[in-house]
Amino acid sequence: MSENDNHIKLYKFHISLFTITFILYVLMLWWVKDYLTDSGKIGVLLVYGLPSLLHLLLAWGCKQRKLWARKLSVFVGAPMLLFFPIGTVVGFYYLPLTNWENQNV
């Protein structure tokens, strides 16, 4: 795969992150639903549910080679570098994938 195929790699990466965050969201609600207050449920939704949907949206945009998806992927990927050590490794893999030529296929 070349740099022109980075959008496919990034699409797969976003699908993986969607799957992980969605599973964490469902498990969190299932394990602690009886102990969460209403504000706690909103917090779980904000921490796990919304990022899950964001990664799904970005996956679709990357598959379509949308410029907004590439730019938003950079915006989402840059803060990952701060979460040492796992986020840093993920970020170093993730950010170079945001480089592709924006041409319609």
PDB file of N, CA and C in Angstrom:
ATOM      1  N   MET A   1       0.849  -1.192   0.000  1.00  0.00           N
ATOM      2  CA  MET A   1       0.000   0.000   0.000  1.00  0.00           C
ATOM      3  C   MET A   1       0.883   1.241   0.000  1.00  0.00           C
ATOM      4  N   SER A   2       0.441   2.219  -0.705  1.00  0.00           N
ATOM      5  CA  SER A   2       1.195   3.458  -0.808  1.00  0.00           C
ATOM      6  C   SER A   2       0.519   4.558  -0.004  1.00  0.00           C
ATOM      7  N   GLU A   3       1.080   5.757  -0.119  1.00  0.00           N
ATOM      8  CA  GLU A   3       0.488   6.900   0.579  1.00  0.00           C
ATOM      9  C   GLU A   3      -0.932   7.164   0.084  1.00  0.00           C
ATOM     10  N   ASN A   4      -1.208   6.821  -1.160  1.00  0.00           N
ATOM     11  CA  ASN A   4      -2.548   7.018  -1.703  1.00  0.00           C
ATOM     12  C   ASN A   4      -3.567   6.076  -1.073  1.00  0.00           C
ATOM     13  N   ASP A   5      -3.094   5.021  -0.420  1.00  0.00           N
ATOM     14  CA  ASP A   5      -3.992   4.075   0.242  1.00  0.00           C
ATOM     15  C   ASP A   5      -4.163   4.371   1.731  1.00  0.00           C
ATOM     16  N   ASN A   6      -3.569   5.470   2.189  1.00  0.00           N
ATOM     17  CA  ASN A   6      -3.661   5.800   3.612  1.00  0.00           C
ATOM     18  C   ASN A   6      -5.098   6.000   4.058  1.00  0.00           C
ATOM     19  N   HIS A   7      -5.973   6.462   3.181  1.00  0.00           N
ATOM     20  CA  HIS A   7      -7.361   6.670   3.575  1.00  0.00           C
ATOM     21  C   HIS A   7      -8.024   5.342   3.941  1.00  0.00           C
ATOM     22  N   ILE A   8      -7.627   4.251   3.288  1.00  0.00           N
ATOM     23  CA  ILE A   8      -8.182   2.931   3.614  1.00  0.00           C
ATOM     24  C   ILE A   8      -7.645   2.460   4.964  1.00  0.00           C
ATOM     25  N   LYS A   9      -6.342   2.653   5.185  1.00  0.00           N
ATOM     26  CA  LYS A   9      -5.761   2.284   6.487  1.00  0.00           C
ATOM     27  C   LYS A   9      -6.413   3.079   7.611  1.00  0.00           C
ATOM     28  N   LEU A  10      -6.614   4.374   7.376  1.00  0.00           N
ATOM     29  CA  LEU A  10      -7.235   5.219   8.396  1.00  0.00           C
ATOM     30  C   LEU A  10      -8.691   4.826   8.614  1.00  0.00           C
ATOM     31  N   TYR A  11      -9.383   4.452   7.545  1.00  0.00           N
ATOM     32  CA  TYR A  11     -10.759   3.943   7.652  1.00  0.00           C
ATOM     33  C   TYR A  11     -10.795   2.721   8.574  1.00  0.00           C
ATOM     34  N   LYS A  12      -9.891   1.778   8.337  1.00  0.00           N
ATOM     35  CA  LYS A  12      -9.843   0.560   9.170  1.00  0.00           C
ATOM     36  C   LYS A  12      -9.479   0.894  10.613  1.00  0.00           C
ATOM     37  N   PHE A  13      -8.589   1.861  10.779  1.00  0.00           N
ATOM     38  CA  PHE A  13      -8.182   2.264  12.121  1.00  0.00           C
ATOM     39  C   PHE A  13      -9.356   2.896  12.878  1.00  0.00           C
ATOM     40  N   HIS A  14     -10.121   3.743  12.195  1.00  0.00           N
ATOM     41  CA  HIS A  14     -11.291   4.346  12.831  1.00  0.00           C
ATOM     42  C   HIS A  14     -12.358   3.293  13.155  1.00  0.00           C
ATOM     43  N   ILE A  15     -12.521   2.313  12.294  1.00  0.00           N
ATOM     44  CA  ILE A  15     -13.464   1.227  12.582  1.00  0.00           C
ATOM     45  C   ILE A  15     -13.013   0.471  13.834  1.00  0.00           C
ATOM     46  N   SER A  16     -11.705   0.238  13.961  1.00  0.00           N
ATOM     47  CA  SER A  16     -11.183  -0.432  15.159  1.00  0.00           C
ATOM     48  C   SER A  16     -11.438   0.398  16.411  1.00  0.00           C
ATOM     49  N   LEU A  17     -11.166   1.700  16.328  1.00  0.00           N
ATOM     50  CA  LEU A  17     -11.409   2.566  17.492  1.00  0.00           C
ATOM     51  C   LEU A  17     -12.898   2.659  17.809  1.00  0.00           C
ATOM     52  N   PHE A  18     -13.748   2.680  16.775  1.00  0.00           N
ATOM     53  CA  PHE A  18     -15.194   2.665  16.994  1.00  0.00           C
ATOM     54  C   PHE A  18     -15.592   1.408  17.757  1.00  0.00           C
ATOM     55  N   THR A  19     -15.089   0.262  17.314  1.00  0.00           N
ATOM     56  CA  THR A  19     -15.441  -1.014  17.943  1.00  0.00           C
ATOM     57  C   THR A  19     -15.006  -1.043  19.405  1.00  0.00           C
ATOM     58  N   ILE A  20     -13.783  -0.608  19.668  1.00  0.00           N
ATOM     59  CA  ILE A  20     -13.272  -0.614  21.039  1.00  0.00           C
ATOM     60  C   ILE A  20     -14.088   0.312  21.933  1.00  0.00           C
ATOM     61  N   THR A  21     -14.321   1.545  21.482  1.00  0.00           N
ATOM     62  CA  THR A  21     -15.047   2.488  22.333  1.00  0.00           C
ATOM     63  C   THR A  21     -16.512   2.095  22.488  1.00  0.00           C
ATOM     64  N   PHE A  22     -17.108   1.497  21.471  1.00  0.00           N
ATOM     65  CA  PHE A  22     -18.499   1.060  21.589  1.00  0.00           C
ATOM     66  C   PHE A  22     -18.623  -0.091  22.572  1.00  0.00           C
ATOM     67  N   ILE A  23     -17.704  -1.039  22.499  1.00  0.00           N
ATOM     68  CA  ILE A  23     -17.720  -2.160  23.447  1.00  0.00           C
ATOM     69  C   ILE A  23     -17.521  -1.656  24.871  1.00  0.00           C
ATOM     70  N   LEU A  24     -16.585  -0.721  25.063  1.00  0.00           N
ATOM     71  CA  LEU A  24     -16.382  -0.147  26.396  1.00  0.00           C
ATOM     72  C   LEU A  24     -17.638   0.568  26.889  1.00  0.00           C
ATOM     73  N   TYR A  25     -18.316   1.273  25.998  1.00  0.00           N
ATOM     74  CA  TYR A  25     -19.546   1.985  26.351  1.00  0.00           C
ATOM     75  C   TYR A  25     -20.619   1.004  26.809  1.00  0.00           C
ATOM     76  N   VAL A  26     -20.832  -0.039  26.042  1.00  0.00           N
ATOM     77  CA  VAL A  26     -21.867  -1.024  26.384  1.00  0.00           C
ATOM     78  C   VAL A  26     -21.509  -1.746  27.684  1.00  0.00           C
ATOM     79  N   LEU A  27     -20.248  -2.154  27.832  1.00  0.00           N
ATOM     80  CA  LEU A  27     -19.836  -2.846  29.046  1.00  0.00           C
ATOM     81  C   LEU A  27     -19.955  -1.945  30.276  1.00  0.00           C
ATOM     82  N   MET A  28     -19.581  -0.691  30.116  1.00  0.00           N
ATOM     83  CA  MET A  28     -19.668   0.244  31.238  1.00  0.00           C
ATOM     84  C   MET A  28     -21.119   0.403  31.686  1.00  0.00           C
ATOM     85  N   LEU A  29     -22.009   0.569  30.745  1.00  0.00           N
ATOM     86  CA  LEU A  29     -23.422   0.708  31.109  1.00  0.00           C
ATOM     87  C   LEU A  29     -23.975  -0.581  31.703  1.00  0.00           C
ATOM     88  N   TRP A  30     -23.537  -1.705  31.187  1.00  0.00           N
ATOM     89  CA  TRP A  30     -24.052  -2.981  31.665  1.00  0.00           C
ATOM     90  C   TRP A  30     -23.551  -3.289  33.076  1.00  0.00           C
ATOM     91  N   TRP A  31     -22.251  -3.040  33.332  1.00  0.00           N
ATOM     92  CA  TRP A  31     -21.679  -3.369  34.631  1.00  0.00           C
ATOM     93  C   TRP A  31     -22.140  -2.438  35.742  1.00  0.00           C
ATOM     94  N   VAL A  32     -22.246  -1.182  35.475  1.00  0.00           N
ATOM     95  CA  VAL A  32     -22.486  -0.230  36.552  1.00  0.00           C
ATOM     96  C   VAL A  32     -23.803   0.516  36.422  1.00  0.00           C
ATOM     97  N   LYS A  33     -24.726   0.021  35.607  1.00  0.00           N
ATOM     98  CA  LYS A  33     -25.975   0.760  35.379  1.00  0.00           C
ATOM     99  C   LYS A  33     -26.777   0.971  36.666  1.00  0.00           C
ATOM    100  N   ASP A  34     -26.692   0.035  37.584  1.00  0.00           N
ATOM    101  CA  ASP A  34     -27.450   0.171  38.825  1.00  0.00           C
ATOM    102  C   ASP A  34     -26.823   1.186  39.782  1.00  0.00           C
ATOM    103  N   TYR A  35     -25.562   1.469  39.601  1.00  0.00           N
ATOM    104  CA  TYR A  35     -24.850   2.364  40.510  1.00  0.00           C
ATOM    105  C   TYR A  35     -24.724   3.781  39.981  1.00  0.00           C
ATOM    106  N   LEU A  36     -25.067   3.996  38.714  1.00  0.00           N
ATOM    107  CA  LEU A  36     -24.901   5.313  38.115  1.00  0.00           C
ATOM    108  C   LEU A  36     -26.112   6.197  38.348  1.00  0.00           C
ATOM    109  N   THR A  37     -25.842   7.438  38.653  1.00  0.00           N
ATOM    110  CA  THR A  37     -26.915   8.422  38.701  1.00  0.00           C
ATOM    111  C   THR A  37     -27.209   8.859  37.267  1.00  0.00           C
ATOM    112  N   ASP A  38     -28.211   9.698  37.109  1.00  0.00           N
ATOM    113  CA  ASP A  38     -28.520  10.192  35.771  1.00  0.00           C
ATOM    114  C   ASP A  38     -27.349  10.971  35.180  1.00  0.00           C
ATOM    115  N   SER A  39     -26.692  11.766  36.009  1.00  0.00           N
ATOM    116  CA  SER A  39     -25.544  12.509  35.504  1.00  0.00           C
ATOM    117  C   SER A  39     -24.377  11.585  35.198  1.00  0.00           C
ATOM    118  N   GLY A  40     -24.260  10.494  35.936  1.00  0.00           N
ATOM    119  CA  GLY A  40     -23.218   9.508  35.645  1.00  0.00           C
ATOM    120  C   GLY A  40     -23.445   8.831  34.314  1.00  0.00           C
ATOM    121  N   LYS A  41     -24.707   8.546  33.992  1.00  0.00           N
ATOM    122  CA  LYS A  41     -25.023   7.941  32.696  1.00  0.00           C
ATOM    123  C   LYS A  41     -24.700   8.906  31.560  1.00  0.00           C
ATOM    124  N   ILE A  42     -24.950  10.183  31.781  1.00  0.00           N
ATOM    125  CA  ILE A  42     -24.602  11.181  30.768  1.00  0.00           C
ATOM    126  C   ILE A  42     -23.082  11.254  30.614  1.00  0.00           C
ATOM    127  N   GLY A  43     -22.376  11.159  31.733  1.00  0.00           N
ATOM    128  CA  GLY A  43     -20.914  11.174  31.686  1.00  0.00           C
ATOM    129  C   GLY A  43     -20.350   9.994  30.916  1.00  0.00           C
ATOM    130  N   VAL A  44     -20.917   8.806  31.143  1.00  0.00           N
ATOM    131  CA  VAL A  44     -20.473   7.618  30.404  1.00  0.00           C
ATOM    132  C   VAL A  44     -20.759   7.798  28.913  1.00  0.00           C
ATOM    133  N   LEU A  45     -21.907   8.371  28.596  1.00  0.00           N
ATOM    134  CA  LEU A  45     -22.238   8.637  27.198  1.00  0.00           C
ATOM    135  C   LEU A  45     -21.235   9.597  26.567  1.00  0.00           C
ATOM    136  N   LEU A  46     -20.865  10.649  27.292  1.00  0.00           N
ATOM    137  CA  LEU A  46     -19.917  11.629  26.763  1.00  0.00           C
ATOM    138  C   LEU A  46     -18.515  11.046  26.600  1.00  0.00           C
ATOM    139  N   VAL A  47     -18.105  10.189  27.523  1.00  0.00           N
ATOM    140  CA  VAL A  47     -16.748   9.650  27.496  1.00  0.00           C
ATOM    141  C   VAL A  47     -16.604   8.498  26.501  1.00  0.00           C
ATOM    142  N   TYR A  48     -17.629   7.655  26.365  1.00  0.00           N
ATOM    143  CA  TYR A  48     -17.510   6.475  25.508  1.00  0.00           C
ATOM    144  C   TYR A  48     -18.433   6.507  24.289  1.00  0.00           C
ATOM    145  N   GLY A  49     -19.662   6.957  24.455  1.00  0.00           N
ATOM    146  CA  GLY A  49     -20.642   6.899  23.373  1.00  0.00           C
ATOM    147  C   GLY A  49     -20.365   7.880  22.245  1.00  0.00           C
ATOM    148  N   LEU A  50     -20.128   9.138  22.574  1.00  0.00           N
ATOM    149  CA  LEU A  50     -19.891  10.134  21.532  1.00  0.00           C
ATOM    150  C   LEU A  50     -18.586   9.908  20.762  1.00  0.00           C
ATOM    151  N   PRO A  51     -17.479   9.567  21.432  1.00  0.00           N
ATOM    152  CA  PRO A  51     -16.280   9.249  20.655  1.00  0.00           C
ATOM    153  C   PRO A  51     -16.480   8.044  19.729  1.00  0.00           C
ATOM    154  N   SER A  52     -17.283   7.099  20.174  1.00  0.00           N
ATOM    155  CA  SER A  52     -17.578   5.947  19.338  1.00  0.00           C
ATOM    156  C   SER A  52     -18.262   6.381  18.045  1.00  0.00           C
ATOM    157  N   LEU A  53     -19.266   7.225  18.168  1.00  0.00           N
ATOM    158  CA  LEU A  53     -19.966   7.715  16.983  1.00  0.00           C
ATOM    159  C   LEU A  53     -19.064   8.604  16.125  1.00  0.00           C
ATOM    160  N   LEU A  54     -18.194   9.370  16.756  1.00  0.00           N
ATOM    161  CA  LEU A  54     -17.261  10.206  16.015  1.00  0.00           C
ATOM    162  C   LEU A  54     -16.331   9.353  15.152  1.00  0.00           C
ATOM    163  N   HIS A  55     -15.820   8.260  15.716  1.00  0.00           N
ATOM    164  CA  HIS A  55     -14.939   7.382  14.945  1.00  0.00           C
ATOM    165  C   HIS A  55     -15.694   6.704  13.794  1.00  0.00           C
ATOM    166  N   LEU A  56     -16.946   6.390  14.005  1.00  0.00           N
ATOM    167  CA  LEU A  56     -17.743   5.808  12.925  1.00  0.00           C
ATOM    168  C   LEU A  56     -17.934   6.822  11.799  1.00  0.00           C
ATOM    169  N   LEU A  57     -18.231   8.060  12.155  1.00  0.00           N
ATOM    170  CA  LEU A  57     -18.386   9.116  11.162  1.00  0.00           C
ATOM    171  C   LEU A  57     -17.073   9.373  10.415  1.00  0.00           C
ATOM    172  N   LEU A  58     -15.971   9.402  11.149  1.00  0.00           N
ATOM    173  CA  LEU A  58     -14.669   9.608  10.517  1.00  0.00           C
ATOM    174  C   LEU A  58     -14.286   8.444   9.615  1.00  0.00           C
ATOM    175  N   ALA A  59     -14.647   7.233  10.006  1.00  0.00           N
ATOM    176  CA  ALA A  59     -14.373   6.068   9.154  1.00  0.00           C
ATOM    177  C   ALA A  59     -15.092   6.214   7.820  1.00  0.00           C
ATOM    178  N   TRP A  60     -16.339   6.617   7.864  1.00  0.00           N
ATOM    179  CA  TRP A  60     -17.097   6.803   6.631  1.00  0.00           C
ATOM    180  C   TRP A  60     -16.453   7.894   5.769  1.00  0.00           C
ATOM    181  N   GLY A  61     -16.086   9.012   6.394  1.00  0.00           N
ATOM    182  CA  GLY A  61     -15.466  10.103   5.657  1.00  0.00           C
ATOM    183  C   GLY A  61     -14.123   9.721   5.056  1.00  0.00           C
ATOM    184  N   CYS A  62     -13.337   8.943   5.793  1.00  0.00           N
ATOM    185  CA  CYS A  62     -12.036   8.516   5.272  1.00  0.00           C
ATOM    186  C   CYS A  62     -12.207   7.557   4.103  1.00  0.00           C
ATOM    187  N   LYS A  63     -13.183   6.693   4.195  1.00  0.00           N
ATOM    188  CA  LYS A  63     -13.424   5.758   3.088  1.00  0.00           C
ATOM    189  C   LYS A  63     -13.820   6.514   1.824  1.00  0.00           C
ATOM    190  N   GLN A  64     -14.526   7.628   1.997  1.00  0.00           N
ATOM    191  CA  GLN A  64     -14.949   8.448   0.870  1.00  0.00           C
ATOM    192  C   GLN A  64     -13.892   9.478   0.453  1.00  0.00           C
ATOM    193  N   ARG A  65     -12.749   9.485   1.134  1.00  0.00           N
ATOM    194  CA  ARG A  65     -11.644  10.433   0.893  1.00  0.00           C
ATOM    195  C   ARG A  65     -12.078  11.887   1.058  1.00  0.00           C
ATOM    196  N   LYS A  66     -12.874  12.136   2.064  1.00  0.00           N
ATOM    197  CA  LYS A  66     -13.341  13.501   2.325  1.00  0.00           C
ATOM    198  C   LYS A  66     -12.239  14.300   3.031  1.00  0.00           C
ATOM    199  N   LEU A  67     -12.066  15.538   2.607  1.00  0.00           N
ATOM    200  CA  LEU A  67     -11.048  16.404   3.191  1.00  0.00           C
ATOM    201  C   LEU A  67     -11.353  16.701   4.657  1.00  0.00           C
ATOM    202  N   TRP A  68     -12.642  16.914   4.985  1.00  0.00           N
ATOM    203  CA  TRP A  68     -13.010  17.204   6.371  1.00  0.00           C
ATOM    204  C   TRP A  68     -12.655  16.033   7.288  1.00  0.00           C
ATOM    205  N   ALA A  69     -12.755  14.798   6.782  1.00  0.00           N
ATOM    206  CA  ALA A  69     -12.430  13.621   7.601  1.00  0.00           C
ATOM    207  C   ALA A  69     -10.935  13.568   7.889  1.00  0.00           C
ATOM    208  N   ARG A  70     -10.136  13.935   6.902  1.00  0.00           N
ATOM    209  CA  ARG A  70      -8.686  13.949   7.111  1.00  0.00           C
ATOM    210  C   ARG A  70      -8.304  14.997   8.141  1.00  0.00           C
ATOM    211  N   LYS A  71      -8.869  16.200   8.008  1.00  0.00           N
ATOM    212  CA  LYS A  71      -8.538  17.273   8.944  1.00  0.00           C
ATOM    213  C   LYS A  71      -9.041  16.962  10.357  1.00  0.00           C
ATOM    214  N   LEU A  72     -10.242  16.421  10.462  1.00  0.00           N
ATOM    215  CA  LEU A  72     -10.777  16.072  11.780  1.00  0.00           C
ATOM    216  C   LEU A  72     -10.012  14.903  12.390  1.00  0.00           C
ATOM    217  N   SER A  73      -9.500  14.009  11.561  1.00  0.00           N
ATOM    218  CA  SER A  73      -8.674  12.904  12.067  1.00  0.00           C
ATOM    219  C   SER A  73      -7.390  13.429  12.689  1.00  0.00           C
ATOM    220  N   VAL A  74      -6.817  14.453  12.095  1.00  0.00           N
ATOM    221  CA  VAL A  74      -5.623  15.078  12.688  1.00  0.00           C
ATOM    222  C   VAL A  74      -5.998  15.703  14.034  1.00  0.00           C
ATOM    223  N   PHE A  75      -7.130  16.382  14.066  1.00  0.00           N
ATOM    224  CA  PHE A  75      -7.595  17.028  15.292  1.00  0.00           C
ATOM    225  C   PHE A  75      -7.874  16.001  16.391  1.00  0.00           C
ATOM    226  N   VAL A  76      -8.394  14.841  16.032  1.00  0.00           N
ATOM    227  CA  VAL A  76      -8.677  13.778  17.001  1.00  0.00           C
ATOM    228  C   VAL A  76      -7.392  13.052  17.391  1.00  0.00           C
ATOM    229  N   GLY A  77      -6.481  12.881  16.443  1.00  0.00           N
ATOM    230  CA  GLY A  77      -5.272  12.102  16.699  1.00  0.00           C
ATOM    231  C   GLY A  77      -4.206  12.825  17.491  1.00  0.00           C
ATOM    232  N   ALA A  78      -4.107  14.128  17.348  1.00  0.00           N
ATOM    233  CA  ALA A  78      -3.059  14.873  18.040  1.00  0.00           C
ATOM    234  C   ALA A  78      -3.136  14.756  19.565  1.00  0.00           C
ATOM    235  N   PRO A  79      -4.307  14.871  20.183  1.00  0.00           N
ATOM    236  CA  PRO A  79      -4.349  14.717  21.646  1.00  0.00           C
ATOM    237  C   PRO A  79      -3.994  13.312  22.135  1.00  0.00           C
ATOM    238  N   MET A  80      -4.083  12.323  21.259  1.00  0.00           N
ATOM    239  CA  MET A  80      -3.701  10.962  21.664  1.00  0.00           C
ATOM    240  C   MET A  80      -2.243  10.896  22.095  1.00  0.00           C
ATOM    241  N   LEU A  81      -1.422  11.751  21.508  1.00  0.00           N
ATOM    242  CA  LEU A  81       0.002  11.746  21.832  1.00  0.00           C
ATOM    243  C   LEU A  81       0.257  12.060  23.302  1.00  0.00           C
ATOM    244  N   LEU A  82      -0.668  12.746  23.946  1.00  0.00           N
ATOM    245  CA  LEU A  82      -0.490  13.132  25.346  1.00  0.00           C
ATOM    246  C   LEU A  82      -0.722  11.985  26.321  1.00  0.00           C
ATOM    247  N   PHE A  83      -1.420  10.946  25.887  1.00  0.00           N
ATOM    248  CA  PHE A  83      -1.770   9.845  26.783  1.00  0.00           C
ATOM    249  C   PHE A  83      -0.693   8.765  26.739  1.00  0.00           C
ATOM    250  N   PHE A  84       0.421   9.069  27.391  1.00  0.00           N
ATOM    251  CA  PHE A  84       1.579   8.189  27.425  1.00  0.00           C
ATOM    252  C   PHE A  84       1.271   6.956  28.260  1.00  0.00           C
ATOM    253  N   PRO A  85       1.693   5.796  27.886  1.00  0.00           N
ATOM    254  CA  PRO A  85       2.478   5.388  26.732  1.00  0.00           C
ATOM    255  C   PRO A  85       1.613   4.887  25.562  1.00  0.00           C
ATOM    256  N   ILE A  86       0.411   4.378  25.849  1.00  0.00           N
ATOM    257  CA  ILE A  86      -0.394   3.759  24.791  1.00  0.00           C
ATOM    258  C   ILE A  86      -0.855   4.789  23.774  1.00  0.00           C
ATOM    259  N   GLY A  87      -1.354   5.910  24.237  1.00  0.00           N
ATOM    260  CA  GLY A  87      -1.821   6.944  23.319  1.00  0.00           C
ATOM    261  C   GLY A  87      -0.715   7.483  22.440  1.00  0.00           C
ATOM    262  N   THR A  88       0.501   7.553  22.977  1.00  0.00           N
ATOM    263  CA  THR A  88       1.627   8.029  22.197  1.00  0.00           C
ATOM    264  C   THR A  88       1.940   7.071  21.059  1.00  0.00           C
ATOM    265  N   VAL A  89       1.949   5.787  21.355  1.00  0.00           N
ATOM    266  CA  VAL A  89       2.204   4.780  20.321  1.00  0.00           C
ATOM    267  C   VAL A  89       1.096   4.810  19.271  1.00  0.00           C
ATOM    268  N   VAL A  90      -0.151   4.855  19.730  1.00  0.00           N
ATOM    269  CA  VAL A  90      -1.284   4.904  18.812  1.00  0.00           C
ATOM    270  C   VAL A  90      -1.226   6.180  17.965  1.00  0.00           C
ATOM    271  N   GLY A  91      -0.920   7.295  18.588  1.00  0.00           N
ATOM    272  CA  GLY A  91      -0.835   8.562  17.872  1.00  0.00           C
ATOM    273  C   GLY A  91       0.253   8.578  16.815  1.00  0.00           C
ATOM    274  N   PHE A  92       1.419   7.991  17.131  1.00  0.00           N
ATOM    275  CA  PHE A  92       2.501   7.939  16.150  1.00  0.00           C
ATOM    276  C   PHE A  92       2.160   7.041  14.974  1.00  0.00           C
ATOM    277  N   TYR A  93       1.335   6.045  15.183  1.00  0.00           N
ATOM    278  CA  TYR A  93       0.875   5.217  14.075  1.00  0.00           C
ATOM    279  C   TYR A  93      -0.226   5.926  13.293  1.00  0.00           C
ATOM    280  N   TYR A  94      -1.095   6.595  14.023  1.00  0.00           N
ATOM    281  CA  TYR A  94      -2.324   7.184  13.491  1.00  0.00           C
ATOM    282  C   TYR A  94      -2.087   8.437  12.659  1.00  0.00           C
ATOM    283  N   LEU A  95      -1.282   9.350  13.153  1.00  0.00           N
ATOM    284  CA  LEU A  95      -1.131  10.646  12.490  1.00  0.00           C
ATOM    285  C   LEU A  95      -0.531  10.575  11.075  1.00  0.00           C
ATOM    286  N   PRO A  96       0.481   9.746  10.813  1.00  0.00           N
ATOM    287  CA  PRO A  96       0.963   9.681   9.426  1.00  0.00           C
ATOM    288  C   PRO A  96      -0.089   9.166   8.440  1.00  0.00           C
ATOM    289  N   LEU A  97      -1.064   8.432   8.919  1.00  0.00           N
ATOM    290  CA  LEU A  97      -2.117   7.935   8.035  1.00  0.00           C
ATOM    291  C   LEU A  97      -3.019   9.047   7.530  1.00  0.00           C
ATOM    292  N   THR A  98      -2.988  10.205   8.176  1.00  0.00           N
ATOM    293  CA  THR A  98      -3.853  11.299   7.758  1.00  0.00           C
ATOM    294  C   THR A  98      -3.301  12.031   6.535  1.00  0.00           C
ATOM    295  N   ASN A  99      -2.183  11.568   6.022  1.00  0.00           N
ATOM    296  CA  ASN A  99      -1.581  12.191   4.850  1.00  0.00           C
ATOM    297  C   ASN A  99      -1.963  11.396   3.604  1.00  0.00           C
ATOM    298  N   TRP A 100      -2.859  11.953   2.812  1.00  0.00           N
ATOM    299  CA  TRP A 100      -3.190  11.355   1.519  1.00  0.00           C
ATOM    300  C   TRP A 100      -3.566  12.454   0.551  1.00  0.00           C
ATOM    301  N   GLU A 101      -3.445  12.134  -0.716  1.00  0.00           N
ATOM    302  CA  GLU A 101      -3.828  13.102  -1.739  1.00  0.00           C
ATOM    303  C   GLU A 101      -5.335  13.137  -1.817  1.00  0.00           C
ATOM    304  N   ASN A 102      -5.882  14.325  -1.808  1.00  0.00           N
ATOM    305  CA  ASN A 102      -7.351  14.459  -1.818  1.00  0.00           C
ATOM    306  C   ASN A 102      -7.842  14.509  -3.266  1.00  0.00           C
ATOM    307  N   GLN A 103      -8.011  13.341  -3.835  1.00  0.00           N
ATOM    308  CA  GLN A 103      -8.544  13.271  -5.175  1.00  0.00           C
ATOM    309  C   GLN A 103      -9.712  12.303  -5.190  1.00  0.00           C
ATOM    310  N   ASN A 104     -10.717  12.615  -5.938  1.00  0.00           N
ATOM    311  CA  ASN A 104     -11.877  11.732  -5.997  1.00  0.00           C
ATOM    312  C   ASN A 104     -11.528  10.496  -6.796  1.00  0.00           C
ATOM    313  N   VAL A 105     -11.971   9.370  -6.283  1.00  0.00           N
ATOM    314  CA  VAL A 105     -11.651   8.104  -6.925  1.00  0.00           C
ATOM    315  C   VAL A 105     -12.791   7.672  -7.804  1.00  0.00           C
TER     316      VAL A 105
END
